[in-house]
Amino acid sequence: MCGIVGYVGPKSTLEVLLGGLRRLEYRGYDSAGVSVISGTGLDTRKKAGKLDNLIAEITNHPLPDAHIGIGHTRWATHGAPTDGNAHPHIGGEAAKLSLIHNGIIENFYELKAELVEAGTKFASETDSEVAAHLVAAEFEKTGDLPTAFTNVVKRLRGAFTLLAIHEDQPDVVLAARRNSPLVIGLGDGENFLGSDVAAFVEHTKRAISVGQDEIVILRAGEIEIRTFDGAPVTPVEFEVSWDASAASKGGWSSFMAKEIADQPQAVADTLMGRLASDGSVRLSEIDGLSAEDIKNIDRIIMVACGTASYACDVAKYAIEKFSRIPVQVELSHEFRYRDPIVTPNTLIVAVSQSGETMDTLMATRYAKEAGAKVLAICNTQGATLARESDAVIYTHAGPEVAVASTKALVAQITAGYLLALFLAAGRGATPKAELARLGKELLQMPESVAEVLDGLEGIRQLGKDMANAKSVLFLGRNVGFPVAMEGALKLKELAYIHAEGFAAGELKHGPIALIEEGQPVIVIVPSQRDEDSLHPKVISNIQEIRARGARVIAIAEEGDNQVGDYAEHVVFVPKAESIFASLLTVIPLQVFALELSTAKGLDVDQPRNLAKSVTVE
Ligand code: AGP
């Protein structure tokens, strides 16, 4: 979950490192640090807290000009967020080696005992420092940094991306990855390393994803990739499709506000090239699954965490309704360890914005070992999940920097709808004419999402007015239920208050006991227009909680002529195919959470205790 940057080349290394760390700060911001090698040798500065603390430290204690260096912004795993536990970590008595680490070294305890036995003194409580001392000691023996580095990484277990530099070999950055992200940025007479392409996209769009158990030997003019066993690896280059400006706030008050506003484009870009004007769906990306594979699917298991899991919950309704394939949604970390039933006819659909969520990676690896095909829905090009899956549907939400996911979610939901229509066509489970009608309805959604964004002043004000709320409940039915869950999660992670989403039908089975005078409840109300509409049931639920003093805020469809009689405030969203309405009803909840959090003076882009990508189990 940390952000790492490496550089070697003619630019001012410090500028490159700090610029990269700024773009990666959302991956963790408990501490930050850099090491550079100049004519005077190895220098390191590191500081607990956000990147600005490190910058202040460097202002007070300047670093010499240098053309090689590594940088790190941390989300604490082993050891509290202190200056001493901040990366980089210095290895060896001569203090000539500097190392940074993203992940968890699971066998650090026995390795540390070996070093302590040999008299090594530790300056931190971290597992990462163990690796620094091991590499320094091995370098003393071999005199060659690539050899020393390789010998050490082969001994480590767990998840790690490591970068190391050594004063005695000041032209090379060593890197290794296992179960943790690493990409290379290719420049002209310079090269870069990063946890993801945001680390260097302002300098180059040429990138290479580093694979599992690979070592990178990075010099200004050349890169070499080897397996841990020393075999050469042929790099596969890709072009980064977004630019640095896309990863900057662009004048918005926060990345989250910007990304909420980006949602019409995120939906449109995810549909682009996949949904024709006649409503037909084409998903060339899943050519990795043959027509036979698709015919033989007898069950879909969707695995994800957090917000991504709610996208799966929405997709479940659509896939089952249109394709008649049974779908179960599993939290990745539960699925992985409950000895689930997976067969070669099970299709695993793994949904992840970052493509680096370790829980989801472990779930998909488990399923692949059990013989299942894996389809990823992922927003990050070249991510580990994408490379380890049989097929990938990339969402095109662009870089999502705010820790609280918004545009990636609506893009994931959109991809789920496309998959549902695609599978339905492949299985002949829904008449072609109906599929064409649904496809054309889906084509309208970017415009409808834009319309929602224009009508949010009321919910914005409510968010500000309710800054002192201690608890907010969220109710929904059918595809409104995962939206209620997501609305609660947004409020938890942004405003740090109790928030809970329920299936509205569950209310009388217990949760209604929570209702008391003045309890705010946000209710996602389904359209009145469907024959078998659940609208009457949800209106009854609203009456039940109103009778017990609840303050009801409703999210309802334009033209709803009943809800206004029972709700204190109604946010109307444009008419849409009911099953697609999630793309619209979730937006007022995002904005409500954003405004309430902002009114509390909280940091909406980097909420406490969280990180953008949870790359440890
Ligand atoms: C979303 O607001 C949260 N930050 C979190 O639940 C996130 O969705 C979850 O960690 C999954 O991340 P992924 O999509 O990158 O796998």
XYZ file of C-alpha atoms and ligand atoms in Angstrom:
633
model
C 0.000 0.000 0.000
C 3.023 2.287 -0.100
C 4.143 4.491 -2.953
C 7.626 3.960 -4.363
C 9.661 5.857 -6.940
C 13.105 5.240 -8.425
C 15.112 7.303 -10.895
C 18.424 7.337 -12.697
C 19.249 9.958 -15.327
C 20.282 13.553 -15.981
C 17.366 15.312 -14.284
C 17.450 16.626 -10.718
C 16.689 13.376 -8.941
C 15.076 15.093 -5.967
C 12.526 16.832 -8.189
C 11.658 13.580 -9.950
C 11.320 11.693 -6.672
C 9.212 14.294 -4.879
C 6.992 14.807 -7.932
C 6.412 11.073 -8.143
C 5.721 10.747 -4.427
C 3.186 13.576 -4.653
C 1.235 11.608 -7.256
C 1.545 8.416 -5.235
C 0.741 9.908 -1.844
C -2.754 8.463 -2.025
C -1.205 5.003 -1.679
C -0.226 5.814 1.876
C 0.834 8.904 3.768
C 2.048 7.897 7.209
C 5.618 8.938 6.389
C 7.865 9.734 3.421
C 11.556 9.634 2.597
C 14.179 9.783 -0.157
C 17.748 8.615 -0.681
C 20.112 9.967 -3.357
C 23.719 9.219 -4.305
C 25.890 12.173 -5.301
C 29.597 12.844 -5.432
C 29.586 12.955 -1.669
C 27.985 9.535 -1.361
C 24.633 8.352 -0.074
C 22.266 10.847 1.592
C 18.835 10.176 3.072
C 16.030 12.333 4.438
C 12.835 10.862 5.915
C 10.002 12.138 8.096
C 6.788 10.885 9.679
C 3.538 12.391 8.393
C 2.601 13.586 4.950
C 4.965 14.481 2.123
C 4.976 18.141 3.125
C 6.792 17.177 6.326
C 9.564 15.585 4.279
C 9.791 18.630 2.019
C 10.180 20.856 5.087
C 12.898 18.544 6.385
C 14.788 18.781 3.096
C 14.398 22.557 3.070
C 16.037 22.667 6.486
C 18.644 20.063 5.575
C 19.207 20.305 1.798
C 20.331 17.337 -0.247
C 23.201 17.582 -2.782
C 22.433 17.437 -6.511
C 22.186 13.853 -7.645
C 21.209 11.757 -10.634
C 20.138 8.554 -8.951
C 17.722 7.986 -6.097
C 14.732 6.247 -4.554
C 11.677 7.614 -2.734
C 8.890 6.181 -0.582
C 5.566 7.247 0.911
C 4.363 4.812 3.555
C 1.190 3.152 4.830
C 2.366 1.588 8.085
C 2.256 -2.181 8.498
C 5.153 -3.139 10.808
C 5.983 -0.351 13.215
C 4.190 2.885 14.019
C 4.416 5.867 11.611
C 7.587 7.431 13.119
C 10.698 9.047 11.624
C 12.699 5.939 12.508
C 10.253 3.574 10.833
C 9.987 5.739 7.722
C 11.626 4.436 4.560
C 14.268 4.383 3.126
C 16.127 2.056 5.453
C 19.928 2.036 5.601
C 21.738 -1.297 5.532
C 25.105 -2.330 6.892
C 27.528 -0.744 9.337
C 29.099 1.322 6.551
C 25.607 2.745 5.891
C 26.199 2.748 2.160
C 23.035 0.921 1.125
C 19.524 2.362 1.018
C 16.364 0.317 0.483
C 12.615 0.946 0.243
C 9.862 -1.628 0.459
C 6.172 -1.972 -0.309
C 4.478 -5.046 1.198
C 5.115 -7.434 4.096
C 8.098 -9.765 4.512
C 6.443 -12.664 6.293
C 9.653 -14.416 7.388
C 11.329 -11.255 8.679
C 11.331 -12.516 12.256
C 13.721 -15.414 11.681
C 15.841 -13.341 9.301
C 16.096 -10.570 11.886
C 17.136 -13.073 14.551
C 19.957 -14.246 12.261
C 21.166 -10.657 11.817
C 20.931 -9.801 15.517
C 22.892 -12.959 16.244
C 25.574 -11.649 13.890
C 25.647 -8.338 15.773
C 23.541 -6.137 13.490
C 22.067 -3.076 15.205
C 18.534 -2.086 14.129
C 17.284 1.476 13.942
C 13.603 0.625 13.343
C 10.839 -1.867 14.152
C 10.208 -2.616 10.481
C 10.482 -5.791 8.453
C 11.940 -3.694 5.625
C 15.125 -2.829 7.512
C 15.883 -6.554 7.688
C 16.097 -6.645 3.894
C 18.405 -3.610 3.887
C 20.877 -5.234 6.226
C 20.718 -8.557 4.378
C 21.535 -6.903 1.047
C 24.360 -4.862 2.579
C 25.869 -7.979 4.153
C 25.529 -9.948 0.915
C 27.145 -7.104 -1.033
C 30.128 -7.253 1.312
C 30.496 -10.911 0.283
C 29.851 -10.658 -3.447
C 30.963 -7.135 -4.305
C 28.197 -7.086 -6.927
C 24.860 -5.409 -6.156
C 22.651 -7.350 -8.624
C 24.028 -10.653 -7.325
C 23.706 -9.619 -3.689
C 20.190 -8.303 -4.226
C 19.070 -11.434 -6.042
C 20.525 -13.745 -3.396
C 18.563 -11.913 -0.722
C 15.170 -11.622 -2.426
C 15.170 -15.353 -3.044
C 15.186 -15.810 0.744
C 12.197 -13.546 1.395
C 8.613 -14.756 1.729
C 5.456 -12.660 1.567
C 4.696 -9.614 -0.549
C 7.353 -7.135 -1.540
C 8.443 -4.563 -4.039
C 11.995 -3.596 -3.106
C 14.227 -0.851 -4.503
C 17.861 -0.502 -3.447
C 20.857 1.691 -4.259
C 24.458 1.423 -3.014
C 27.072 4.154 -2.746
C 29.743 1.870 -4.232
C 27.673 1.209 -7.385
C 26.150 4.681 -7.953
C 24.853 4.067 -11.474
C 22.248 1.400 -10.826
C 18.906 1.005 -9.051
C 17.959 -2.563 -8.196
C 14.306 -3.577 -7.940
C 12.419 -6.780 -7.254
C 8.747 -7.662 -6.979
C 6.687 -10.476 -5.556
C 2.941 -10.069 -4.930
C 3.280 -6.284 -5.014
C 3.122 -3.763 -7.899
C 6.108 -2.402 -9.867
C 6.284 -0.662 -13.238
C 9.223 0.734 -15.225
C 9.101 4.069 -17.040
C 11.318 4.246 -20.119
C 12.981 7.578 -20.921
C 15.648 8.824 -23.283
C 18.895 8.454 -21.347
C 16.902 8.084 -18.150
C 14.683 5.453 -16.582
C 12.094 5.360 -13.812
C 10.489 2.896 -11.403
C 7.159 3.257 -9.622
C 4.347 1.472 -7.798
C 2.164 2.583 -10.696
C 2.570 4.765 -13.744
C 1.451 7.890 -11.854
C 5.000 7.960 -10.428
C 6.522 8.981 -13.758
C 3.733 9.719 -16.249
C 4.719 13.418 -16.386
C 8.112 12.325 -17.798
C 7.263 9.375 -20.032
C 4.262 7.365 -21.213
C 6.359 4.373 -22.211
C 6.043 1.706 -19.534
C 6.786 -1.933 -18.732
C 5.004 -3.968 -16.072
C 7.358 -6.078 -13.988
C 6.149 -9.637 -13.474
C 6.052 -11.916 -10.456
C 9.459 -12.860 -9.014
C 11.429 -10.589 -11.327
C 14.486 -8.427 -10.712
C 15.105 -5.114 -12.511
C 18.615 -3.719 -13.034
C 17.950 -0.106 -13.957
C 20.575 2.236 -15.398
C 20.168 5.565 -17.178
C 20.771 4.062 -20.587
C 19.529 0.522 -20.204
C 17.288 -1.773 -18.219
C 17.660 -5.501 -17.695
C 14.957 -7.769 -16.277
C 15.713 -11.221 -14.892
C 13.787 -13.846 -12.968
C 14.851 -14.506 -9.397
C 16.648 -17.534 -10.864
C 18.655 -15.314 -13.198
C 16.890 -16.130 -16.470
C 16.521 -13.138 -18.817
C 13.010 -11.693 -19.205
C 11.893 -10.050 -22.455
C 10.178 -6.802 -21.492
C 6.744 -6.013 -22.954
C 6.264 -2.282 -23.358
C 2.885 -0.498 -23.205
C 1.766 3.092 -23.721
C 0.136 4.892 -20.802
C -3.173 6.235 -22.108
C -3.641 9.175 -19.703
C -1.426 12.149 -18.975
C -0.152 13.936 -15.923
C -2.860 16.602 -16.063
C -5.478 13.873 -15.661
C -3.864 13.050 -12.367
C -3.953 16.566 -11.056
C -6.844 18.386 -9.431
C -7.419 20.716 -12.360
C -8.819 23.464 -10.223
C -11.220 21.334 -8.177
C -11.257 21.638 -4.388
C -10.335 17.969 -4.089
C -9.555 14.971 -6.249
C -12.818 13.472 -5.057
C -14.858 16.468 -6.268
C -13.058 16.274 -9.607
C -13.616 12.561 -9.921
C -17.324 12.838 -9.095
C -17.588 15.371 -11.911
C -15.641 13.016 -14.202
C -18.320 10.327 -13.921
C -20.274 10.990 -17.131
C -16.984 10.656 -19.019
C -15.997 7.546 -17.049
C -19.261 5.854 -18.045
C -19.006 7.041 -21.656
C -15.378 5.962 -21.986
C -16.124 2.547 -20.514
C -18.962 2.072 -23.033
C -16.903 3.388 -25.938
C -16.161 0.819 -28.615
C -18.153 -1.826 -26.778
C -21.776 -0.723 -27.267
C -22.937 0.029 -30.797
C -25.704 2.483 -31.676
C -27.980 -0.486 -32.401
C -27.559 -1.591 -28.793
C -25.336 -4.568 -29.566
C -22.417 -5.287 -27.247
C -18.957 -6.286 -28.381
C -16.353 -7.266 -25.774
C -13.293 -8.175 -27.806
C -11.215 -8.122 -24.624
C -12.697 -11.410 -23.530
C -11.733 -13.289 -26.639
C -9.518 -15.131 -24.147
C -12.760 -16.928 -23.214
C -14.019 -18.996 -26.157
C -17.689 -19.218 -27.136
C -17.503 -22.756 -25.744
C -16.146 -21.426 -22.431
C -19.072 -19.017 -22.251
C -21.623 -21.680 -23.104
C -20.195 -23.967 -20.407
C -20.273 -21.420 -17.587
C -22.600 -22.852 -14.977
C -21.881 -20.312 -12.268
C -20.225 -16.936 -11.875
C -18.477 -15.989 -8.679
C -17.643 -12.298 -8.390
C -14.830 -11.438 -5.995
C -13.942 -7.956 -4.795
C -13.578 -5.780 -1.698
C -15.251 -2.631 -0.453
C -16.831 -0.403 -3.044
C -15.834 -2.789 -5.826
C -17.917 -5.489 -4.129
C -21.005 -3.276 -4.375
C -20.402 -2.960 -8.103
C -20.492 -6.767 -8.132
C -23.784 -6.768 -6.220
C -25.329 -4.532 -8.892
C -23.863 -6.676 -11.678
C -25.388 -9.783 -10.089
C -28.922 -8.479 -10.639
C -28.195 -7.672 -14.288
C -26.252 -10.839 -15.167
C -28.842 -13.140 -13.600
C -31.775 -11.222 -15.095
C -30.401 -11.102 -18.640
C -28.203 -14.193 -18.957
C -29.858 -16.513 -16.385
C -26.393 -17.581 -15.170
C -26.320 -17.945 -11.362
C -24.089 -15.317 -9.778
C -22.718 -15.182 -6.268
C -20.813 -12.220 -4.917
C -18.038 -12.919 -2.439
C -15.788 -10.653 -0.443
C -12.363 -11.727 -1.675
C -10.886 -12.231 1.798
C -13.826 -14.454 2.841
C -13.908 -16.441 -0.404
C -10.207 -17.232 -0.281
C -10.318 -18.938 3.109
C -13.681 -20.705 3.206
C -12.672 -23.659 1.030
C -15.182 -22.621 -1.656
C -16.491 -24.873 -4.418
C -14.866 -23.897 -7.727
C -14.972 -25.991 -10.903
C -13.634 -25.500 -14.463
C -17.158 -24.319 -15.376
C -17.061 -21.564 -12.772
C -16.262 -18.126 -14.167
C -14.541 -15.912 -11.636
C -15.098 -12.197 -12.221
C -12.626 -10.173 -10.159
C -13.388 -6.462 -9.851
C -10.683 -4.073 -8.725
C -9.896 -0.428 -9.472
C -6.224 -0.768 -8.608
C -5.780 -4.361 -9.700
C -3.380 -4.678 -6.757
C -5.755 -5.503 -3.887
C -3.995 -8.439 -2.324
C -7.208 -10.016 -0.997
C -8.620 -10.100 -4.526
C -5.346 -11.290 -6.059
C -5.195 -14.158 -3.588
C -8.816 -15.075 -4.308
C -8.239 -15.201 -8.054
C -5.021 -17.198 -7.653
C -6.896 -19.711 -5.531
C -9.655 -19.986 -8.123
C -7.183 -20.409 -10.992
C -5.475 -23.231 -9.142
C -8.926 -24.852 -8.838
C -9.248 -24.699 -12.629
C -11.584 -21.725 -13.050
C -11.223 -19.045 -15.719
C -10.741 -15.524 -14.383
C -12.145 -12.390 -15.969
C -10.892 -9.128 -14.453
C -12.691 -5.794 -14.452
C -9.867 -3.391 -13.702
C -9.122 0.327 -14.001
C -5.315 0.239 -13.961
C -3.414 -0.753 -17.073
C -0.777 -3.373 -16.565
C -1.925 -4.081 -12.994
C -1.116 -7.434 -11.463
C -4.737 -8.607 -11.557
C -4.996 -7.757 -15.250
C -1.827 -9.666 -16.054
C -2.817 -12.717 -14.052
C -6.338 -13.062 -15.503
C -7.482 -14.990 -18.552
C -9.282 -11.915 -19.842
C -9.685 -8.281 -18.814
C -12.386 -5.691 -19.277
C -10.612 -2.428 -18.538
C -12.782 0.305 -17.135
C -11.747 3.678 -18.540
C -12.330 5.958 -15.579
C -8.808 7.373 -15.802
C -6.594 7.682 -12.739
C -8.620 7.707 -9.539
C -6.550 9.492 -6.925
C -9.020 10.079 -4.092
C -8.979 7.147 -1.712
C -12.786 7.041 -1.693
C -13.792 5.493 -4.982
C -16.423 7.243 -7.109
C -15.805 7.303 -10.864
C -14.151 3.891 -10.763
C -17.307 2.527 -9.143
C -19.665 3.823 -11.831
C -17.241 2.530 -14.454
C -17.218 -0.887 -12.753
C -21.032 -0.926 -12.672
C -21.067 0.018 -16.356
C -18.674 -2.813 -17.175
C -20.934 -5.165 -15.218
C -23.922 -4.120 -17.335
C -21.915 -4.657 -20.532
C -20.877 -8.106 -19.343
C -24.492 -8.981 -18.500
C -25.709 -7.995 -21.968
C -22.760 -9.744 -23.618
C -23.355 -13.013 -21.759
C -27.104 -12.795 -22.398
C -26.463 -12.515 -26.138
C -23.950 -15.364 -26.006
C -26.391 -17.611 -24.184
C -29.477 -16.549 -26.080
C -31.156 -16.025 -22.734
C -32.904 -12.746 -23.637
C -34.601 -11.943 -26.964
C -32.320 -9.985 -29.303
C -34.843 -7.155 -29.616
C -34.951 -6.729 -25.829
C -31.159 -6.770 -25.640
C -31.016 -4.106 -28.341
C -33.497 -1.982 -26.402
C -31.484 -2.362 -23.205
C -28.270 -1.522 -25.044
C -29.786 1.698 -26.358
C -31.006 2.566 -22.842
C -27.471 2.026 -21.560
C -26.113 4.330 -24.244
C -28.161 7.146 -22.675
C -26.619 6.751 -19.254
C -23.609 9.108 -19.582
C -26.043 11.927 -20.398
C -28.305 10.963 -17.486
C -25.332 10.850 -15.131
C -24.426 14.372 -16.255
C -27.996 15.491 -15.560
C -27.815 14.161 -11.999
C -24.679 16.221 -11.397
C -26.625 19.362 -12.307
C -29.304 18.789 -9.667
C -27.433 18.294 -6.430
C -27.590 21.650 -4.659
C -30.186 20.352 -2.193
C -28.250 17.278 -1.127
C -25.056 19.324 -0.936
C -26.726 21.695 1.513
C -28.095 18.750 3.521
C -24.599 17.349 3.790
C -23.350 20.659 5.167
C -26.335 20.999 7.531
C -25.840 17.489 8.921
C -22.160 17.902 9.770
C -22.935 17.013 13.389
C -24.905 13.868 12.581
C -23.779 10.922 14.659
C -25.411 8.253 12.515
C -27.091 7.962 9.118
C -28.931 4.912 7.797
C -29.362 3.988 4.134
C -32.154 1.826 2.710
C -32.647 0.332 -0.742
C -34.205 -2.621 -2.521
C -33.009 -4.656 -5.508
C -30.218 -2.675 -7.222
C -30.914 0.103 -4.697
C -29.631 -2.152 -1.921
C -25.942 -2.175 -3.012
C -26.296 1.556 -3.591
C -27.422 1.923 0.034
C -24.411 -0.114 1.140
C -22.082 2.076 -0.915
C -23.663 5.259 0.440
C -22.988 4.032 3.974
C -19.395 3.126 3.148
C -18.742 6.570 1.647
C -19.982 8.225 4.827
C -17.927 5.925 7.066
C -14.691 6.405 5.179
C -15.100 10.164 4.645
C -16.884 11.498 7.747
C -15.829 8.833 10.270
C -19.396 8.489 11.621
C -21.635 5.451 12.046
C -23.445 4.685 8.809
C -25.209 1.512 7.811
C -26.921 0.297 4.671
C -29.802 -2.158 4.781
C -32.056 -3.952 2.374
C -35.299 -2.059 2.984
C -37.173 -5.337 3.314
C -34.913 -6.222 6.232
C -36.082 -3.239 8.273
C -38.837 -4.984 10.220
C -36.505 -7.928 10.906
C -34.455 -5.866 13.348
C -32.895 -2.619 12.077
C -36.128 -0.637 12.616
C -35.204 -0.717 16.310
C -32.537 1.843 15.411
C -35.156 4.383 14.372
C -35.750 7.164 16.859
C -36.784 10.814 16.706
C -34.643 12.692 14.211
C -32.694 9.687 12.905
C -31.580 10.574 9.361
C -32.416 7.853 6.838
C -31.587 8.084 3.129
C -33.849 5.895 1.016
C -33.204 4.882 -2.599
C -36.685 4.683 -4.101
C -37.238 2.515 -7.196
C -39.153 3.719 -10.230
C -42.961 3.670 -10.074
C -43.122 2.803 -13.739
C -42.354 -0.927 -13.747
C -45.213 -3.388 -13.630
C -43.690 -5.343 -10.762
C -42.267 -2.207 -9.218
C -41.070 -2.385 -5.617
C -42.068 1.268 -5.257
C -45.142 0.590 -3.076
C -43.102 -1.537 -0.680
C -40.436 1.118 -0.310
C -43.066 3.804 0.277
C -44.460 1.572 3.041
C -40.966 1.308 4.523
C -40.706 5.109 4.481
C -44.040 5.413 6.260
C -42.927 2.877 8.892
C -39.781 4.836 9.757
C -41.504 8.213 9.541
C -44.048 6.958 12.059
C -41.123 6.462 14.432
C -39.562 9.872 13.938
C -37.038 9.294 11.155
C -35.870 12.229 8.991
C -36.258 10.789 5.476
C -34.191 11.902 2.501
C -35.297 10.138 -0.673
C -33.465 9.559 -3.941
C -36.259 8.990 -6.448
C -37.045 9.081 -10.142
C -38.303 12.238 -11.800
C -42.110 12.118 -11.977
C -42.523 10.154 -8.767
C -45.797 11.649 -7.509
C -45.917 9.997 -4.081
C -42.526 10.155 -2.419
C -42.722 13.899 -1.789
C -45.563 13.326 0.685
C -43.349 11.269 2.969
C -39.800 12.602 2.620
C -38.301 15.779 4.104
C -36.141 16.121 1.012
C -36.208 14.390 -2.386
C -33.361 14.273 -4.883
C -34.844 13.435 -8.279
C -32.773 11.565 -10.827
C -33.652 11.174 -14.525
C -35.886 8.334 -15.658
C -33.865 5.245 -16.606
C -34.193 1.487 -17.036
C -34.596 0.399 -13.424
C -31.641 -1.951 -13.408
C -29.378 0.834 -14.728
C -30.587 3.351 -12.127
C -27.685 2.530 -9.785
C -25.450 4.700 -11.967
C -27.685 7.652 -11.056
C -28.833 7.052 -7.485
C -25.301 6.528 -6.136
C -24.157 10.036 -7.110
C -26.210 12.048 -4.575
C -24.836 9.755 -1.857
C -21.252 10.451 -2.948
C -21.895 14.180 -2.845
C -23.695 13.979 0.508
C -20.675 12.254 2.058
C -18.236 14.667 0.408
C -20.084 17.763 1.675
C -20.639 16.409 5.190
C -16.972 15.458 5.474
C -15.849 18.834 4.124
C -18.154 20.614 6.602
C -16.368 18.688 9.349
C -13.054 20.002 8.045
C -11.792 16.552 7.119
C -9.446 15.585 4.277
C -11.748 14.003 1.711
C -8.915 12.808 -0.542
C -6.837 11.106 2.137
C -9.139 9.932 4.942
C -7.493 8.756 8.118
C -6.280 5.147 8.381
C -7.013 4.409 4.711
C -4.939 3.910 1.586
C -5.977 3.809 -2.040
C -4.823 0.310 -2.694
C -4.737 -2.394 -0.007
C -1.773 -4.410 -1.270
C -1.403 -6.511 1.863
C -3.814 -9.182 3.131
C -13.563 2.590 -1.787
O -14.092 3.899 -1.479
C -12.579 2.131 -0.761
N -11.465 3.012 -0.758
C -12.267 0.654 -0.821
O -13.416 -0.016 -0.349
C -11.902 0.045 -2.200
O -13.031 0.049 -3.041
C -11.461 -1.404 -1.977
O -10.303 -1.380 -1.174
C -11.163 -2.161 -3.281
O -10.114 -1.532 -3.956
P -9.819 -2.007 -5.482
O -11.041 -1.648 -6.272
O -8.600 -1.239 -5.901
O -9.590 -3.490 -5.443
